[in-house]
């Protein structure tokens, strides 16, 4: 633990916090299900909505473990028997433990806000030798503050609660093991490449046409579903914590739009590198464009996901400002409940943190190349200017794209 860099430790703590938030959302869906057995459809919809922050948490866990120096192939690890074949197991165990820690903290927080932590510790509602401890905990501030929202008054099935809390650690551990195994295989394959290969043009990502097609299909599906929803008031997917709802077709369209932007991410980054080389570029533009094209497969997917979340946030703000969302809520109730806000916060924080982790991995991967350029006499100022130019070009291309997608996604729902 003492050898961890502060940034790596902060990422792991943030992974634990995200997993705990997802565990809290899963428990809230369970609490709603046991408190409203007559509404199985609404309970299932709340559980399905938890898949979105769960996916964001798993994505961030993978990005964090990829940028973590503690799970990279090193000679010291080989000496203690943790070679490349066991690095995926090390990554899975490390990620799973941190996520399990977050979920373990989420359970008492959920019970406390639900108003049942004292009963859980005392073995019953005020009975047993620990009844005094239960009454003491029930007097702590915020005890039972969200009882109605979290389904207080009904016993929580322990087996179901533990099963749901095991989902984030297991999903994050499995994804981290797969990602670490792929990276280790790529590093093992790289020393055997011919020396002339680094001088060839970087390969062009093939996901851009597919990403554009999937995004267009998502926009078309969302427009069709929104028109049917407004015309016939069809079935809706209620957001947790409010009476607001969205049609399943609208939700599926938004998910397709996000998937299309993620698929198109590497191609968009590669396109930014090509734009820098248009005309008669100088050394600065050539260096920036070459780096973007080489690293497009590494940073493309996190950049595409960040673009998708940005577009979704802009679309949500647009709908809320136009009244398309708030008008569906009941009188006196917020359009977005606290649980929906928590899920949205998890998605945004995990996406931004994942993009920063990908940037950290990118910086570590380019460290040896930058050292070689400095030994050749390239000024540090030129390298910093190239990095600033790469960021500026990415923002110049992706920000208008996110705004355009957000406007197109919000247009069918704005009347």
Short mmCIF file of C-alpha atoms in Angstrom, two decimals:
data_model
loop_
_atom_site.label_atom_id
_atom_site.label_comp_id
_atom_site.label_asym_id
_atom_site.label_seq_id
_atom_site.Cartn_x
_atom_site.Cartn_y
_atom_site.Cartn_z
CA UNK A 1 0.00 0.00 0.00
CA UNK A 2 2.91 2.39 0.77
CA UNK A 3 4.24 2.02 -2.78
CA UNK A 4 1.02 3.32 -4.35
CA UNK A 5 1.10 6.71 -5.95
CA UNK A 6 -1.45 9.13 -4.48
CA UNK A 7 -3.25 9.30 -7.83
CA UNK A 8 -3.54 5.50 -8.05
CA UNK A 9 -4.83 5.28 -4.48
CA UNK A 10 -7.33 8.07 -5.16
CA UNK A 11 -8.61 6.19 -8.22
CA UNK A 12 -9.07 3.02 -6.18
CA UNK A 13 -10.94 4.91 -3.48
CA UNK A 14 -13.13 6.46 -6.15
CA UNK A 15 -13.81 3.00 -7.59
CA UNK A 16 -14.87 1.86 -4.12
CA UNK A 17 -17.15 4.89 -3.77
CA UNK A 18 -18.73 4.29 -7.17
CA UNK A 19 -19.31 0.62 -6.37
CA UNK A 20 -20.88 1.61 -3.06
CA UNK A 21 -23.22 4.04 -4.82
CA UNK A 22 -24.25 1.33 -7.30
CA UNK A 23 -24.82 -1.08 -4.42
CA UNK A 24 -27.00 1.54 -2.72
CA UNK A 25 -29.07 1.89 -5.91
CA UNK A 26 -29.48 -1.88 -6.18
CA UNK A 27 -30.63 -2.06 -2.56
CA UNK A 28 -33.07 0.78 -3.16
CA UNK A 29 -34.60 -1.20 -6.04
CA UNK A 30 -34.92 -4.19 -3.71
CA UNK A 31 -36.49 -2.02 -1.00
CA UNK A 32 -39.04 -0.70 -3.46
CA UNK A 33 -39.86 -4.24 -4.61
CA UNK A 34 -40.53 -5.55 -1.09
CA UNK A 35 -42.55 -2.45 -0.16
CA UNK A 36 -44.69 -2.53 -3.32
CA UNK A 37 -45.27 -6.17 -4.29
CA UNK A 38 -48.26 -5.10 -6.34
CA UNK A 39 -46.00 -3.18 -8.76
CA UNK A 40 -43.58 -5.76 -10.20
CA UNK A 41 -43.15 -3.81 -13.44
CA UNK A 42 -42.02 -0.63 -11.70
CA UNK A 43 -39.66 -2.61 -9.48
CA UNK A 44 -38.13 -4.34 -12.51
CA UNK A 45 -37.73 -0.97 -14.26
CA UNK A 46 -35.84 0.42 -11.26
CA UNK A 47 -33.55 -2.59 -11.28
CA UNK A 48 -32.93 -2.20 -15.02
CA UNK A 49 -32.00 1.45 -14.58
CA UNK A 50 -29.24 0.33 -12.19
CA UNK A 51 -27.50 -1.31 -15.17
CA UNK A 52 -26.46 2.12 -16.49
CA UNK A 53 -24.45 3.26 -13.41
CA UNK A 54 -23.20 -0.33 -13.02
CA UNK A 55 -21.76 -0.23 -16.55
CA UNK A 56 -20.18 3.17 -15.84
CA UNK A 57 -18.63 1.84 -12.61
CA UNK A 58 -17.21 -1.23 -14.38
CA UNK A 59 -15.81 0.97 -17.16
CA UNK A 60 -14.07 3.20 -14.62
CA UNK A 61 -12.72 0.19 -12.71
CA UNK A 62 -11.18 -1.14 -15.94
CA UNK A 63 -9.69 2.27 -16.79
CA UNK A 64 -8.29 2.57 -13.26
CA UNK A 65 -6.67 -0.86 -13.31
CA UNK A 66 -5.15 -0.22 -16.76
CA UNK A 67 -3.47 2.94 -15.47
CA UNK A 68 -2.43 1.39 -12.15
CA UNK A 69 1.34 0.77 -11.97
CA UNK A 70 0.79 -1.96 -9.38
CA UNK A 71 -0.61 -4.42 -11.93
CA UNK A 72 1.83 -3.84 -14.78
CA UNK A 73 4.37 -6.48 -15.82
CA UNK A 74 7.57 -5.95 -13.81
CA UNK A 75 10.65 -7.99 -13.01
CA UNK A 76 9.95 -7.72 -9.27
CA UNK A 77 6.58 -9.39 -9.68
CA UNK A 78 8.17 -12.23 -11.67
CA UNK A 79 10.59 -12.83 -8.80
CA UNK A 80 7.77 -13.44 -6.33
CA UNK A 81 5.82 -15.67 -8.69
CA UNK A 82 3.35 -13.12 -10.06
CA UNK A 83 4.24 -13.20 -13.73
CA UNK A 84 2.20 -12.08 -16.74
CA UNK A 85 -0.05 -15.13 -16.44
CA UNK A 86 -1.11 -14.19 -12.90
CA UNK A 87 -1.46 -10.44 -13.41
CA UNK A 88 -5.15 -10.75 -14.43
CA UNK A 89 -5.83 -12.59 -11.16
CA UNK A 90 -4.02 -9.86 -9.21
CA UNK A 91 -6.04 -7.17 -10.99
CA UNK A 92 -9.30 -9.01 -10.38
CA UNK A 93 -8.62 -9.55 -6.69
CA UNK A 94 -7.51 -5.94 -6.13
CA UNK A 95 -10.47 -4.43 -7.96
CA UNK A 96 -12.93 -6.85 -6.36
CA UNK A 97 -11.70 -6.05 -2.85
CA UNK A 98 -12.06 -2.30 -3.30
CA UNK A 99 -15.52 -2.68 -4.81
CA UNK A 100 -16.52 -5.06 -2.01
CA UNK A 101 -15.36 -2.46 0.51
CA UNK A 102 -17.60 0.17 -1.10
CA UNK A 103 -20.59 -2.19 -1.16
CA UNK A 104 -19.97 -3.19 2.45
CA UNK A 105 -20.20 0.47 3.45
CA UNK A 106 -23.30 0.96 1.32
CA UNK A 107 -25.32 -1.61 3.30
CA UNK A 108 -25.23 0.15 6.71
CA UNK A 109 -25.78 3.51 5.02
CA UNK A 110 -28.85 2.13 3.26
CA UNK A 111 -30.20 0.57 6.46
CA UNK A 112 -29.57 3.77 8.40
CA UNK A 113 -31.42 5.97 5.91
CA UNK A 114 -34.16 3.34 5.69
CA UNK A 115 -34.49 3.31 9.48
CA UNK A 116 -33.58 -0.33 10.06
CA UNK A 117 -29.91 -0.30 11.07
CA UNK A 118 -30.72 -0.38 14.78
CA UNK A 119 -33.13 -3.29 14.33
CA UNK A 120 -30.60 -5.18 12.21
CA UNK A 121 -27.91 -4.89 14.88
CA UNK A 122 -30.23 -5.63 17.80
CA UNK A 123 -31.72 -8.72 16.14
CA UNK A 124 -35.25 -7.37 16.08
CA UNK A 125 -37.36 -4.27 16.51
CA UNK A 126 -36.10 -3.13 19.88
CA UNK A 127 -35.64 -6.59 21.39
CA UNK A 128 -32.72 -8.66 22.55
CA UNK A 129 -29.70 -7.66 24.65
CA UNK A 130 -28.61 -5.17 21.98
CA UNK A 131 -31.89 -3.29 21.99
CA UNK A 132 -30.26 -0.31 23.69
CA UNK A 133 -27.70 -0.09 20.87
CA UNK A 134 -30.52 -0.22 18.33
CA UNK A 135 -32.37 2.63 20.03
CA UNK A 136 -29.13 4.64 20.21
CA UNK A 137 -28.48 4.20 16.48
CA UNK A 138 -32.05 5.09 15.64
CA UNK A 139 -31.46 8.42 17.36
CA UNK A 140 -28.51 9.31 15.14
CA UNK A 141 -29.24 12.15 12.66
CA UNK A 142 -30.75 11.10 9.30
CA UNK A 143 -31.93 7.77 10.72
CA UNK A 144 -34.95 6.83 8.64
CA UNK A 145 -34.77 10.09 6.69
CA UNK A 146 -35.48 8.28 3.41
CA UNK A 147 -37.67 5.52 4.79
CA UNK A 148 -40.55 6.09 2.38
CA UNK A 149 -38.24 6.29 -0.61
CA UNK A 150 -36.31 3.15 0.35
CA UNK A 151 -39.32 1.00 1.25
CA UNK A 152 -39.19 1.08 5.04
CA UNK A 153 -41.66 -0.97 7.04
CA UNK A 154 -40.99 -4.28 5.29
CA UNK A 155 -38.20 -6.77 6.16
CA UNK A 156 -35.35 -6.78 3.68
CA UNK A 157 -34.46 -10.26 2.34
CA UNK A 158 -30.88 -10.85 3.42
CA UNK A 159 -30.01 -13.32 0.69
CA UNK A 160 -31.33 -11.00 -2.03
CA UNK A 161 -29.50 -8.02 -0.54
CA UNK A 162 -26.17 -9.87 -0.37
CA UNK A 163 -26.65 -11.19 -3.90
CA UNK A 164 -27.23 -7.71 -5.27
CA UNK A 165 -24.25 -6.32 -3.35
CA UNK A 166 -22.04 -9.01 -4.89
CA UNK A 167 -22.85 -7.87 -8.44
CA UNK A 168 -20.58 -4.75 -8.63
CA UNK A 169 -17.44 -6.47 -7.21
CA UNK A 170 -17.86 -9.54 -9.42
CA UNK A 171 -18.56 -7.52 -12.58
CA UNK A 172 -15.66 -5.14 -11.97
CA UNK A 173 -13.27 -7.97 -11.07
CA UNK A 174 -14.15 -9.97 -14.17
CA UNK A 175 -13.82 -6.99 -16.51
CA UNK A 176 -10.50 -5.97 -14.92
CA UNK A 177 -9.11 -9.49 -15.36
CA UNK A 178 -10.09 -9.55 -19.04
CA UNK A 179 -8.64 -6.08 -19.70
CA UNK A 180 -5.37 -6.89 -17.91
CA UNK A 181 -5.03 -10.17 -19.79
CA UNK A 182 -5.48 -8.43 -23.14
CA UNK A 183 -2.94 -5.75 -22.26
CA UNK A 184 -0.41 -8.34 -21.10
CA UNK A 185 -0.86 -10.30 -24.33
CA UNK A 186 -0.36 -7.14 -26.37
CA UNK A 187 2.83 -6.30 -24.46
CA UNK A 188 4.14 -9.83 -24.97
CA UNK A 189 3.45 -9.61 -28.71
CA UNK A 190 5.01 -6.17 -29.16
CA UNK A 191 8.73 -7.17 -28.64
CA UNK A 192 8.45 -9.61 -31.52
CA UNK A 193 7.37 -6.99 -34.08
CA UNK A 194 9.79 -6.13 -36.89
CA UNK A 195 11.84 -2.97 -36.46
CA UNK A 196 10.35 -1.34 -39.57
CA UNK A 197 6.83 -1.42 -38.26
CA UNK A 198 6.98 1.73 -36.07
CA UNK A 199 7.74 3.76 -39.24
CA UNK A 200 4.62 2.59 -41.06
CA UNK A 201 1.45 4.70 -40.94
CA UNK A 202 -0.74 3.95 -37.90
CA UNK A 203 -3.62 1.60 -38.69
CA UNK A 204 -6.98 3.23 -39.36
CA UNK A 205 -9.70 2.23 -36.84
CA UNK A 206 -12.60 0.50 -38.50
CA UNK A 207 -15.31 1.46 -36.03
CA UNK A 208 -16.19 4.92 -37.35
CA UNK A 209 -18.69 3.81 -40.05
CA UNK A 210 -20.31 1.36 -37.63
CA UNK A 211 -20.49 4.05 -34.96
CA UNK A 212 -22.14 6.51 -37.32
CA UNK A 213 -24.65 3.87 -38.43
CA UNK A 214 -25.53 2.85 -34.85
CA UNK A 215 -25.89 6.50 -33.78
CA UNK A 216 -28.18 7.23 -36.73
CA UNK A 217 -30.24 4.13 -35.91
CA UNK A 218 -30.53 5.26 -32.29
CA UNK A 219 -31.71 8.73 -33.33
CA UNK A 220 -34.28 7.22 -35.70
CA UNK A 221 -35.55 4.78 -33.08
CA UNK A 222 -35.77 7.50 -30.45
CA UNK A 223 -37.68 9.82 -32.80
CA UNK A 224 -40.14 7.07 -33.75
CA UNK A 225 -40.65 5.95 -30.15
CA UNK A 226 -41.09 9.52 -28.93
CA UNK A 227 -43.74 10.19 -31.58
CA UNK A 228 -45.65 7.03 -30.60
CA UNK A 229 -45.26 7.80 -26.89
CA UNK A 230 -46.63 11.32 -27.22
CA UNK A 231 -49.48 10.22 -29.49
CA UNK A 232 -50.67 7.18 -27.56
CA UNK A 233 -49.25 7.61 -24.03
CA UNK A 234 -47.74 4.12 -24.21
CA UNK A 235 -45.81 2.23 -21.50
CA UNK A 236 -43.02 4.09 -19.78
CA UNK A 237 -39.83 3.33 -17.90
CA UNK A 238 -40.19 5.24 -14.60
CA UNK A 239 -37.07 6.89 -13.29
CA UNK A 240 -36.33 5.83 -9.69
CA UNK A 241 -37.49 8.32 -7.13
CA UNK A 242 -40.03 10.23 -9.22
CA UNK A 243 -43.15 9.71 -11.30
CA UNK A 244 -41.45 10.78 -14.48
CA UNK A 245 -41.20 8.20 -17.24
CA UNK A 246 -39.68 7.53 -20.60
CA UNK A 247 -40.81 5.06 -23.21
CA UNK A 248 -38.73 1.88 -23.58
CA UNK A 249 -38.14 2.80 -27.21
CA UNK A 250 -36.75 6.20 -26.18
CA UNK A 251 -34.44 4.55 -23.66
CA UNK A 252 -33.28 2.01 -26.25
CA UNK A 253 -32.64 4.83 -28.72
CA UNK A 254 -30.50 6.71 -26.21
CA UNK A 255 -28.51 3.58 -25.43
CA UNK A 256 -27.90 3.01 -29.15
CA UNK A 257 -26.76 6.62 -29.53
CA UNK A 258 -24.28 6.17 -26.66
CA UNK A 259 -23.05 2.87 -28.11
CA UNK A 260 -22.56 4.46 -31.51
CA UNK A 261 -20.47 7.31 -30.07
CA UNK A 262 -18.32 4.83 -28.14
CA UNK A 263 -17.75 2.75 -31.29
CA UNK A 264 -16.91 5.87 -33.28
CA UNK A 265 -14.50 7.20 -30.64
CA UNK A 266 -11.24 5.71 -32.02
CA UNK A 267 -12.16 6.77 -35.55
CA UNK A 268 -12.93 10.31 -34.39
CA UNK A 269 -9.59 10.59 -32.60
CA UNK A 270 -7.84 9.24 -35.70
CA UNK A 271 -9.74 11.77 -37.82
CA UNK A 272 -8.52 14.57 -35.54
CA UNK A 273 -4.96 13.39 -36.18
CA UNK A 274 -5.57 13.46 -39.94
CA UNK A 275 -6.99 16.99 -39.72
CA UNK A 276 -3.77 18.16 -38.10
CA UNK A 277 -1.78 16.86 -41.08
CA UNK A 278 -3.90 18.60 -43.74
CA UNK A 279 -2.03 20.96 -46.05
CA UNK A 280 1.65 21.59 -45.38
CA UNK A 281 2.00 20.94 -41.64
CA UNK A 282 5.02 21.93 -39.61
CA UNK A 283 6.81 19.94 -36.94
CA UNK A 284 4.23 20.77 -34.27
CA UNK A 285 1.23 19.63 -36.31
CA UNK A 286 3.03 16.55 -37.62
CA UNK A 287 4.01 15.44 -34.12
CA UNK A 288 0.54 16.06 -32.67
CA UNK A 289 -1.25 14.35 -35.53
CA UNK A 290 1.03 11.31 -35.48
CA UNK A 291 0.52 10.81 -31.75
CA UNK A 292 -3.26 11.09 -32.06
CA UNK A 293 -3.36 8.51 -34.84
CA UNK A 294 -1.09 6.11 -32.95
CA UNK A 295 -2.99 6.35 -29.68
CA UNK A 296 -6.52 6.43 -31.15
CA UNK A 297 -7.24 2.76 -30.24
CA UNK A 298 -6.13 3.41 -26.63
CA UNK A 299 -7.99 6.63 -25.86
CA UNK A 300 -10.77 6.49 -28.45
CA UNK A 301 -13.37 4.53 -26.47
CA UNK A 302 -13.07 6.63 -23.26
CA UNK A 303 -13.27 9.79 -25.37
CA UNK A 304 -16.35 8.46 -27.17
CA UNK A 305 -18.01 7.58 -23.87
CA UNK A 306 -17.24 11.04 -22.51
CA UNK A 307 -18.80 12.53 -25.65
CA UNK A 308 -21.90 10.35 -25.16
CA UNK A 309 -22.32 11.37 -21.51
CA UNK A 310 -21.83 15.02 -22.42
CA UNK A 311 -24.49 14.74 -25.10
CA UNK A 312 -26.85 13.02 -22.67
CA UNK A 313 -26.30 15.71 -20.06
CA UNK A 314 -26.94 18.50 -22.55
CA UNK A 315 -30.08 16.73 -23.80
CA UNK A 316 -31.36 16.26 -20.24
CA UNK A 317 -30.82 19.94 -19.46
CA UNK A 318 -32.55 20.87 -22.70
CA UNK A 319 -35.57 18.69 -21.91
CA UNK A 320 -35.77 19.90 -18.32
CA UNK A 321 -35.61 23.54 -19.41
CA UNK A 322 -38.35 23.05 -21.97
CA UNK A 323 -40.66 21.33 -19.47
CA UNK A 324 -40.78 18.08 -21.45
CA UNK A 325 -39.53 16.15 -18.43
CA UNK A 326 -40.88 18.10 -15.49
CA UNK A 327 -44.35 18.19 -16.98
CA UNK A 328 -44.68 14.43 -16.57
CA UNK A 329 -44.05 14.49 -12.86
CA UNK A 330 -46.80 14.64 -10.35
CA UNK A 331 -47.86 17.88 -8.75
CA UNK A 332 -45.35 19.07 -6.22
CA UNK A 333 -42.85 16.27 -7.03
CA UNK A 334 -39.42 16.83 -8.54
CA UNK A 335 -38.85 15.73 -12.11
CA UNK A 336 -35.68 13.91 -11.08
CA UNK A 337 -35.68 12.13 -7.74
CA UNK A 338 -32.68 11.71 -5.45
CA UNK A 339 -32.01 8.16 -6.60
CA UNK A 340 -32.05 9.18 -10.26
CA UNK A 341 -29.73 12.07 -9.40
CA UNK A 342 -27.39 9.66 -7.60
CA UNK A 343 -27.33 7.36 -10.63
CA UNK A 344 -26.64 10.27 -12.97
CA UNK A 345 -23.84 11.49 -10.69
CA UNK A 346 -22.26 8.03 -10.70
CA UNK A 347 -22.33 7.93 -14.51
CA UNK A 348 -20.85 11.42 -14.90
CA UNK A 349 -18.15 10.99 -12.25
CA UNK A 350 -17.11 7.55 -13.50
CA UNK A 351 -16.99 8.74 -17.12
CA UNK A 352 -14.87 11.80 -16.33
CA UNK A 353 -12.60 9.81 -14.02
CA UNK A 354 -12.27 7.09 -16.65
CA UNK A 355 -11.23 9.64 -19.26
CA UNK A 356 -8.64 11.07 -16.84
CA UNK A 357 -7.36 7.55 -16.14
CA UNK A 358 -7.06 6.93 -19.88
CA UNK A 359 -5.10 10.20 -20.16
CA UNK A 360 -2.80 9.01 -17.38
CA UNK A 361 -2.27 5.71 -19.18
CA UNK A 362 -1.60 7.62 -22.41
CA UNK A 363 0.98 9.78 -20.64
CA UNK A 364 2.72 6.73 -19.18
CA UNK A 365 2.76 4.99 -22.57
CA UNK A 366 4.31 8.06 -24.23
CA UNK A 367 6.93 8.61 -21.50
CA UNK A 368 9.67 6.57 -23.20
CA UNK A 369 8.98 8.16 -26.60
CA UNK A 370 9.10 11.65 -25.09
CA UNK A 371 12.38 10.83 -23.36
CA UNK A 372 13.81 9.71 -26.70
CA UNK A 373 12.69 12.95 -28.36
CA UNK A 374 14.28 15.02 -25.60
CA UNK A 375 17.55 13.12 -26.01
CA UNK A 376 17.42 14.01 -29.69
CA UNK A 377 17.24 17.69 -28.77
CA UNK A 378 13.48 18.35 -29.04
CA UNK A 379 12.63 21.20 -26.65
CA UNK A 380 10.23 20.53 -23.79
CA UNK A 381 8.19 23.52 -24.90
CA UNK A 382 7.49 21.85 -28.24
CA UNK A 383 6.23 18.71 -26.51
CA UNK A 384 3.96 20.76 -24.24
CA UNK A 385 2.66 22.73 -27.22
CA UNK A 386 1.95 19.49 -29.07
CA UNK A 387 -0.01 18.16 -26.09
CA UNK A 388 -2.02 21.40 -25.87
CA UNK A 389 -2.73 21.26 -29.61
CA UNK A 390 -4.01 17.69 -29.33
CA UNK A 391 -6.41 18.67 -26.55
CA UNK A 392 -7.59 21.74 -28.48
CA UNK A 393 -8.31 19.74 -31.65
CA UNK A 394 -10.19 17.04 -29.73
CA UNK A 395 -12.32 19.65 -27.99
CA UNK A 396 -12.90 21.49 -31.26
CA UNK A 397 -14.26 18.35 -32.92
CA UNK A 398 -16.02 16.54 -30.08
CA UNK A 399 -17.78 19.44 -28.32
CA UNK A 400 -19.78 20.50 -31.42
CA UNK A 401 -20.49 16.83 -32.14
CA UNK A 402 -21.84 16.26 -28.62
CA UNK A 403 -23.99 19.40 -28.88
CA UNK A 404 -25.38 18.31 -32.28
CA UNK A 405 -26.23 14.81 -31.04
CA UNK A 406 -27.86 16.27 -27.91
CA UNK A 407 -30.04 18.61 -29.96
CA UNK A 408 -31.07 15.83 -32.31
CA UNK A 409 -31.88 13.53 -29.38
CA UNK A 410 -33.93 16.17 -27.54
CA UNK A 411 -35.80 17.46 -30.60
CA UNK A 412 -38.46 14.67 -30.80
CA UNK A 413 -39.39 15.14 -27.12
CA UNK A 414 -39.64 18.95 -27.20
CA UNK A 415 -43.04 20.27 -28.22
#
